Amino acid sequence: MLFRKITLSDKEKNETPLQPQPVSAEGAPVYILGDTALACFLAVKLITAGHRVIVLAGPKENTSLSTNGITVKEDYQLQKLHSKIETALWLKETPELLIIASRSSRTKAMLTAVSKNKIKNCPVISFTRMKDKNFISDILGVPVISAYFEGWLSDKNQIVTAYGRNPEIILCAETGSAAYQTMEKLLADTRIGLRTNSLPLQAFWNSFAVYAPCSLLSAASGKSIFDITKNKELRKQLQTLLKEIVSITPRVLPPFDADELLKRIFNIPSSYNFPLAEQIRLHQTGDIDFISSVIQEASFQNKCTLPLTGLLLKSIYEQIIERK
């Protein structure tokens, strides 16, 4: 299976970004907590589809989002989308939906901007990578629905690039739930698909089993996944990593197949780079701490040893220490 690289003509690259049509201020807005690539991508897509969106971030981030806006470039669209984004420092009203898409290391602090009294019974959806999201429910006083973005995003200089085609959101909720029906309505004109998985543990590991080994090997080797799959030695290491990850998946789940996971990795767009390497360069440890914590707990529960995974974790932490 080969990677497919999509390129745009000079005319398409220089095309003026489309501005969203003005939207009505009637009705409750969608609030998005965070300023990650996913938070900005969802904000622009929902605004362009005609919804009112308010992003909750820090003072500096809010100023940039509201003044300069965000441009979204998509492989499957010939045009760019651009929007200035309405921002706030705290929840002003009961939202139609609260989306949590903040960095895991900042989520607890950022939740101080969300009033429990204002949330009431609105659906709350969290994309933030965390082992345990129960503390979010405890803070907000409502159930939190886990969600996973099946797509590939990067952000740089106020530009979010969406690689590949047909992004989807996996929502851990029944189709009859308020969260699912609200998301279905909001995404109707965004070209973002919506699927459901009523088993949160399965959805978590389905995402983690690709994200973790790819992040570790690309960060430790300094290579993109595209380059790793073309290198015989690194490809062998990737296959070993996948087998080690499969060995620690919870026994209550249907068994994962390392070969099937490898096929999914071969379908990752060739231009995409996992963010862990850049986080290390910037002295950020959020993703590596999360990955390490999940792996250590799961390997202990399953009484498994993970030689290559442990070696890569050690190498990455050594890089972090050296760069400080």
Short mmCIF file of C-alpha atoms in Angstrom, two decimals, residues 1-321:
data_model
loop_
_atom_site.label_atom_id
_atom_site.label_comp_id
_atom_site.label_asym_id
_atom_site.label_seq_id
_atom_site.Cartn_x
_atom_site.Cartn_y
_atom_site.Cartn_z
CA MET A 1 0.00 0.00 0.00
CA LEU A 2 1.45 3.35 -1.05
CA PHE A 3 1.19 6.84 0.31
CA ARG A 4 -0.58 9.30 -1.91
CA LYS A 5 0.74 12.83 -2.09
CA ILE A 6 -1.65 15.57 -3.18
CA THR A 7 -0.30 18.80 -4.60
CA LEU A 8 -2.06 22.01 -5.55
CA SER A 9 -1.35 24.17 -8.57
CA ASP A 10 0.13 27.65 -8.10
CA LYS A 11 -3.28 29.11 -8.87
CA GLU A 12 -4.94 27.01 -6.16
CA LYS A 13 -2.21 27.80 -3.62
CA ASN A 14 -2.65 31.54 -4.13
CA GLU A 15 -6.42 31.53 -4.21
CA THR A 16 -8.02 34.05 -1.85
CA PRO A 17 -9.46 32.36 1.24
CA LEU A 18 -13.24 32.24 1.35
CA GLN A 19 -14.84 34.34 4.06
CA PRO A 20 -17.84 32.83 5.86
CA GLN A 21 -21.21 34.47 5.37
CA PRO A 22 -22.47 36.57 8.29
CA VAL A 23 -24.46 34.44 10.69
CA SER A 24 -27.40 35.19 12.88
CA ALA A 25 -26.63 35.78 16.56
CA GLU A 26 -29.90 34.09 17.52
CA GLY A 27 -29.78 30.92 19.56
CA ALA A 28 -27.14 29.56 21.89
CA PRO A 29 -23.56 29.49 20.59
CA VAL A 30 -21.17 26.56 20.44
CA TYR A 31 -18.29 27.05 22.89
CA ILE A 32 -14.90 25.49 22.16
CA LEU A 33 -12.33 25.24 24.95
CA GLY A 34 -8.76 25.40 23.63
CA ASP A 35 -6.66 26.84 20.82
CA THR A 36 -5.23 23.61 19.39
CA ALA A 37 -5.26 22.78 15.67
CA LEU A 38 -8.45 20.76 16.20
CA ALA A 39 -10.15 23.54 18.18
CA CYS A 40 -9.37 26.10 15.45
CA PHE A 41 -10.32 23.70 12.64
CA LEU A 42 -13.71 22.96 14.17
CA ALA A 43 -14.31 26.64 14.92
CA VAL A 44 -13.70 27.73 11.32
CA LYS A 45 -15.69 24.85 9.83
CA LEU A 46 -18.69 25.49 12.08
CA ILE A 47 -18.57 29.26 11.51
CA THR A 48 -18.41 28.71 7.74
CA ALA A 49 -21.43 26.40 8.03
CA GLY A 50 -23.40 29.26 9.61
CA HIS A 51 -23.10 28.57 13.34
CA ARG A 52 -22.09 31.00 16.06
CA VAL A 53 -18.91 29.80 17.76
CA ILE A 54 -17.01 31.23 20.75
CA VAL A 55 -13.52 30.00 21.61
CA LEU A 56 -12.30 30.04 25.21
CA ALA A 57 -8.53 30.45 25.42
CA GLY A 58 -5.96 32.66 27.13
CA PRO A 59 -5.79 36.47 26.69
CA LYS A 60 -2.92 36.35 24.17
CA GLU A 61 -4.48 33.52 22.15
CA ASN A 62 -7.89 35.23 22.17
CA THR A 63 -6.43 38.45 20.79
CA SER A 64 -4.72 36.60 17.95
CA LEU A 65 -7.82 34.55 17.07
CA SER A 66 -10.19 37.52 17.09
CA THR A 67 -7.81 39.95 15.33
CA ASN A 68 -5.98 37.81 12.78
CA GLY A 69 -8.32 34.85 12.56
CA ILE A 70 -7.52 31.36 11.32
CA THR A 71 -7.09 30.04 7.79
CA VAL A 72 -7.95 26.41 7.10
CA LYS A 73 -6.37 24.62 4.11
CA GLU A 74 -7.85 21.27 3.14
CA ASP A 75 -6.55 18.65 0.70
CA TYR A 76 -10.07 17.85 -0.43
CA GLN A 77 -11.07 21.47 -1.08
CA LEU A 78 -9.66 23.78 -3.75
CA GLN A 79 -10.30 26.87 -1.65
CA LYS A 80 -9.07 28.03 1.72
CA LEU A 81 -11.43 29.00 4.53
CA HIS A 82 -10.66 32.00 6.70
CA SER A 83 -12.49 33.40 9.68
CA LYS A 84 -11.92 35.76 12.55
CA ILE A 85 -13.13 34.00 15.66
CA GLU A 86 -15.25 35.32 18.50
CA THR A 87 -13.47 34.67 21.79
CA ALA A 88 -14.06 34.96 25.52
CA LEU A 89 -12.20 34.37 28.76
CA TRP A 90 -15.12 32.62 30.43
CA LEU A 91 -18.48 31.05 29.65
CA LYS A 92 -21.02 33.86 29.29
CA GLU A 93 -24.20 31.84 28.73
CA THR A 94 -25.50 28.30 28.47
CA PRO A 95 -24.12 26.94 25.18
CA GLU A 96 -25.78 24.71 22.64
CA LEU A 97 -22.71 22.49 22.95
CA LEU A 98 -19.38 22.67 24.79
CA ILE A 99 -16.44 21.13 22.93
CA ILE A 100 -13.25 20.53 24.92
CA ALA A 101 -10.26 20.44 22.55
CA SER A 102 -7.51 21.83 24.77
CA ARG A 103 -4.06 20.38 25.41
CA SER A 104 -4.20 17.74 28.13
CA SER A 105 -1.64 19.59 30.26
CA ARG A 106 -3.79 22.75 30.27
CA THR A 107 -7.30 21.34 30.47
CA LYS A 108 -7.74 21.45 34.25
CA ALA A 109 -6.63 25.09 34.45
CA MET A 110 -8.75 26.10 31.45
CA LEU A 111 -11.88 24.55 32.95
CA THR A 112 -11.88 27.38 35.52
CA ALA A 113 -13.35 29.49 32.69
CA VAL A 114 -16.44 27.26 32.58
CA SER A 115 -19.17 27.96 35.12
CA LYS A 116 -20.99 24.89 36.41
CA ASN A 117 -24.15 26.99 36.75
CA LYS A 118 -24.00 28.06 33.10
CA ILE A 119 -23.46 24.53 31.74
CA LYS A 120 -26.83 23.27 33.02
CA ASN A 121 -27.74 20.27 30.85
CA CYS A 122 -25.95 21.14 27.61
CA PRO A 123 -23.98 18.30 25.95
CA VAL A 124 -20.23 18.32 26.68
CA ILE A 125 -17.85 16.58 24.28
CA SER A 126 -14.13 16.12 24.94
CA PHE A 127 -11.43 15.41 22.34
CA THR A 128 -8.60 15.99 24.82
CA ARG A 129 -6.22 13.04 25.12
CA MET A 130 -6.55 11.77 28.67
CA LYS A 131 -6.64 8.42 30.41
CA ASP A 132 -9.41 9.48 32.74
CA LYS A 133 -11.90 12.25 31.98
CA ASN A 134 -13.99 11.70 35.11
CA PHE A 135 -12.48 14.77 36.77
CA ILE A 136 -14.00 16.91 33.99
CA SER A 137 -17.45 15.55 34.84
CA ASP A 138 -16.78 16.24 38.52
CA ILE A 139 -15.85 19.87 37.78
CA LEU A 140 -18.76 20.55 35.40
CA GLY A 141 -21.39 18.44 37.13
CA VAL A 142 -22.55 16.80 33.87
CA PRO A 143 -21.52 13.68 31.92
CA VAL A 144 -18.67 14.21 29.45
CA ILE A 145 -18.81 12.36 26.13
CA SER A 146 -15.48 11.23 24.69
CA ALA A 147 -14.82 11.96 21.01
CA TYR A 148 -11.99 11.17 18.60
CA PHE A 149 -11.03 13.02 15.43
CA GLU A 150 -10.22 10.68 12.55
CA GLY A 151 -8.12 13.04 10.47
CA TRP A 152 -4.72 14.70 10.31
CA LEU A 153 -4.18 18.33 11.29
CA SER A 154 -1.22 20.63 11.79
CA ASP A 155 -1.07 24.32 12.64
CA LYS A 156 1.55 26.98 12.04
CA ASN A 157 1.36 30.76 11.84
CA GLN A 158 -2.45 30.93 12.13
CA ILE A 159 -2.88 28.35 9.36
CA VAL A 160 -4.42 24.94 10.06
CA THR A 161 -3.71 22.34 7.39
CA ALA A 162 -6.03 19.35 7.06
CA TYR A 163 -4.31 16.47 5.26
CA GLY A 164 -6.09 13.67 3.47
CA ARG A 165 -9.77 13.34 2.72
CA ASN A 166 -13.01 12.56 4.52
CA PRO A 167 -12.25 13.50 8.14
CA GLU A 168 -14.60 11.96 10.67
CA ILE A 169 -15.53 12.35 14.30
CA ILE A 170 -16.08 9.23 16.40
CA LEU A 171 -18.51 10.01 19.21
CA CYS A 172 -18.89 7.67 22.19
CA ALA A 173 -22.65 8.12 22.41
CA GLU A 174 -25.83 6.49 21.16
CA THR A 175 -27.41 7.94 18.01
CA GLY A 176 -30.49 8.92 20.00
CA SER A 177 -28.54 10.96 22.55
CA ALA A 178 -28.62 14.75 22.73
CA ALA A 179 -24.86 14.90 22.11
CA TYR A 180 -25.05 12.87 18.90
CA GLN A 181 -28.08 14.68 17.53
CA THR A 182 -26.55 18.09 18.29
CA MET A 183 -23.27 17.14 16.59
CA GLU A 184 -25.13 15.68 13.61
CA LYS A 185 -26.99 18.97 13.11
CA LEU A 186 -23.87 21.12 13.52
CA LEU A 187 -21.74 19.05 11.13
CA ALA A 188 -24.39 18.79 8.41
CA ASP A 189 -22.72 21.35 6.09
CA THR A 190 -19.09 20.88 7.10
CA ARG A 191 -18.07 17.75 5.14
CA ILE A 192 -16.94 16.21 8.42
CA GLY A 193 -18.39 12.74 8.90
CA LEU A 194 -19.88 11.51 12.18
CA ARG A 195 -19.83 7.94 13.48
CA THR A 196 -20.71 6.48 16.83
CA ASN A 197 -18.96 3.99 19.07
CA SER A 198 -20.88 3.27 22.25
CA LEU A 199 -17.82 1.58 23.81
CA PRO A 200 -15.50 4.35 25.08
CA LEU A 201 -12.68 1.94 25.99
CA GLN A 202 -12.64 0.44 22.51
CA ALA A 203 -12.71 3.88 20.87
CA PHE A 204 -9.81 5.01 23.05
CA TRP A 205 -7.57 2.07 22.17
CA ASN A 206 -8.54 2.17 18.51
CA SER A 207 -7.06 5.67 18.42
CA PHE A 208 -4.18 5.11 20.84
CA ALA A 209 -2.90 1.94 19.10
CA VAL A 210 -1.93 4.00 16.03
CA TYR A 211 -1.19 7.35 17.63
CA ALA A 212 1.24 6.09 20.30
CA PRO A 213 3.66 3.96 18.24
CA CYS A 214 3.74 6.48 15.39
CA SER A 215 4.42 9.34 17.81
CA LEU A 216 7.16 7.47 19.66
CA LEU A 217 9.06 6.22 16.63
CA SER A 218 8.83 9.46 14.65
CA ALA A 219 9.97 11.52 17.67
CA ALA A 220 12.84 9.19 18.58
CA SER A 221 14.09 8.80 14.99
CA GLY A 222 13.45 12.34 13.80
CA LYS A 223 11.70 10.90 10.73
CA SER A 224 8.17 11.30 9.41
CA ILE A 225 5.91 8.26 9.23
CA PHE A 226 6.24 8.39 5.44
CA ASP A 227 10.04 8.11 5.74
CA ILE A 228 9.76 5.41 8.41
CA THR A 229 7.64 3.17 6.19
CA LYS A 230 10.17 3.49 3.36
CA ASN A 231 13.12 2.55 5.59
CA LYS A 232 13.54 -1.21 6.11
CA GLU A 233 15.00 -1.05 9.62
CA LEU A 234 12.55 1.59 10.89
CA ARG A 235 9.64 -0.29 9.34
CA LYS A 236 10.67 -3.38 11.32
CA GLN A 237 10.78 -1.30 14.48
CA LEU A 238 7.30 0.02 13.72
CA GLN A 239 5.98 -3.53 13.32
CA THR A 240 7.58 -4.50 16.64
CA LEU A 241 6.04 -1.47 18.35
CA LEU A 242 2.60 -2.37 17.03
CA LYS A 243 2.93 -5.92 18.38
CA GLU A 244 3.96 -4.56 21.78
CA ILE A 245 1.01 -2.14 21.85
CA VAL A 246 -1.41 -4.91 20.84
CA SER A 247 -0.09 -7.03 23.73
CA ILE A 248 -1.22 -4.46 26.31
CA THR A 249 -4.71 -3.71 25.01
CA PRO A 250 -7.38 -4.59 27.59
CA ARG A 251 -8.44 -8.24 27.52
CA VAL A 252 -12.11 -7.25 27.65
CA LEU A 253 -11.83 -5.84 24.11
CA PRO A 254 -11.83 -7.82 20.86
CA PRO A 255 -8.17 -8.47 19.99
CA PHE A 256 -6.40 -5.93 17.81
CA ASP A 257 -4.48 -7.07 14.72
CA ALA A 258 -1.01 -5.53 14.29
CA ASP A 259 -1.16 -6.02 10.50
CA GLU A 260 -4.47 -4.14 10.31
CA LEU A 261 -2.99 -1.30 12.35
CA LEU A 262 -0.04 -1.18 9.94
CA LYS A 263 -2.45 -0.84 7.01
CA ARG A 264 -4.05 2.14 8.74
CA ILE A 265 -0.62 3.71 9.18
CA PHE A 266 0.17 3.28 5.48
CA ASN A 267 -2.96 5.34 4.77
CA ILE A 268 -1.71 8.33 6.76
CA PRO A 269 -1.10 11.24 4.33
CA SER A 270 2.56 11.49 3.37
CA SER A 271 2.85 15.18 4.33
CA TYR A 272 1.63 14.68 7.89
CA ASN A 273 4.02 14.78 10.85
CA PHE A 274 3.02 13.63 14.33
CA PRO A 275 3.32 16.57 16.74
CA LEU A 276 5.37 14.90 19.48
CA ALA A 277 8.74 15.74 17.86
CA GLU A 278 7.81 19.42 17.68
CA GLN A 279 6.57 19.35 21.27
CA ILE A 280 9.95 18.01 22.40
CA ARG A 281 11.72 20.79 20.50
CA LEU A 282 9.54 23.30 22.36
CA HIS A 283 10.19 21.59 25.74
CA GLN A 284 6.56 20.44 26.01
CA THR A 285 5.97 17.06 27.65
CA GLY A 286 2.17 16.76 27.58
CA ASP A 287 1.85 14.04 24.92
CA ILE A 288 4.83 11.98 26.04
CA ASP A 289 3.67 11.99 29.67
CA PHE A 290 0.22 10.87 28.55
CA ILE A 291 1.58 8.12 26.28
CA SER A 292 4.02 6.89 28.93
CA SER A 293 1.35 6.83 31.64
CA VAL A 294 -1.10 4.79 29.55
CA ILE A 295 1.57 2.31 28.44
CA GLN A 296 3.00 1.80 31.93
CA GLU A 297 -0.39 1.18 33.50
CA ALA A 298 -1.55 -1.17 30.73
CA SER A 299 1.70 -3.16 30.68
CA PHE A 300 1.50 -3.59 34.46
CA GLN A 301 -2.11 -4.78 34.30
CA ASN A 302 -1.32 -7.23 31.48
CA LYS A 303 2.02 -8.30 33.01
CA CYS A 304 3.83 -7.54 29.75
CA THR A 305 7.34 -6.30 29.04
CA LEU A 306 7.82 -3.86 26.16
CA PRO A 307 11.54 -3.72 25.31
CA LEU A 308 11.41 -1.44 22.26
CA THR A 309 8.65 0.80 23.62
CA GLY A 310 10.60 1.28 26.85
CA LEU A 311 13.77 2.07 24.92
CA LEU A 312 12.03 4.74 22.84
CA LEU A 313 10.40 6.32 25.89
CA LYS A 314 13.80 6.52 27.58
CA SER A 315 15.36 8.06 24.46
CA ILE A 316 12.64 10.71 24.20
CA TYR A 317 12.86 11.70 27.87
CA GLU A 318 16.64 12.01 27.47
CA GLN A 319 16.07 14.36 24.52
CA ILE A 320 13.75 16.48 26.66
CA ILE A 321 16.32 16.71 29.48
#
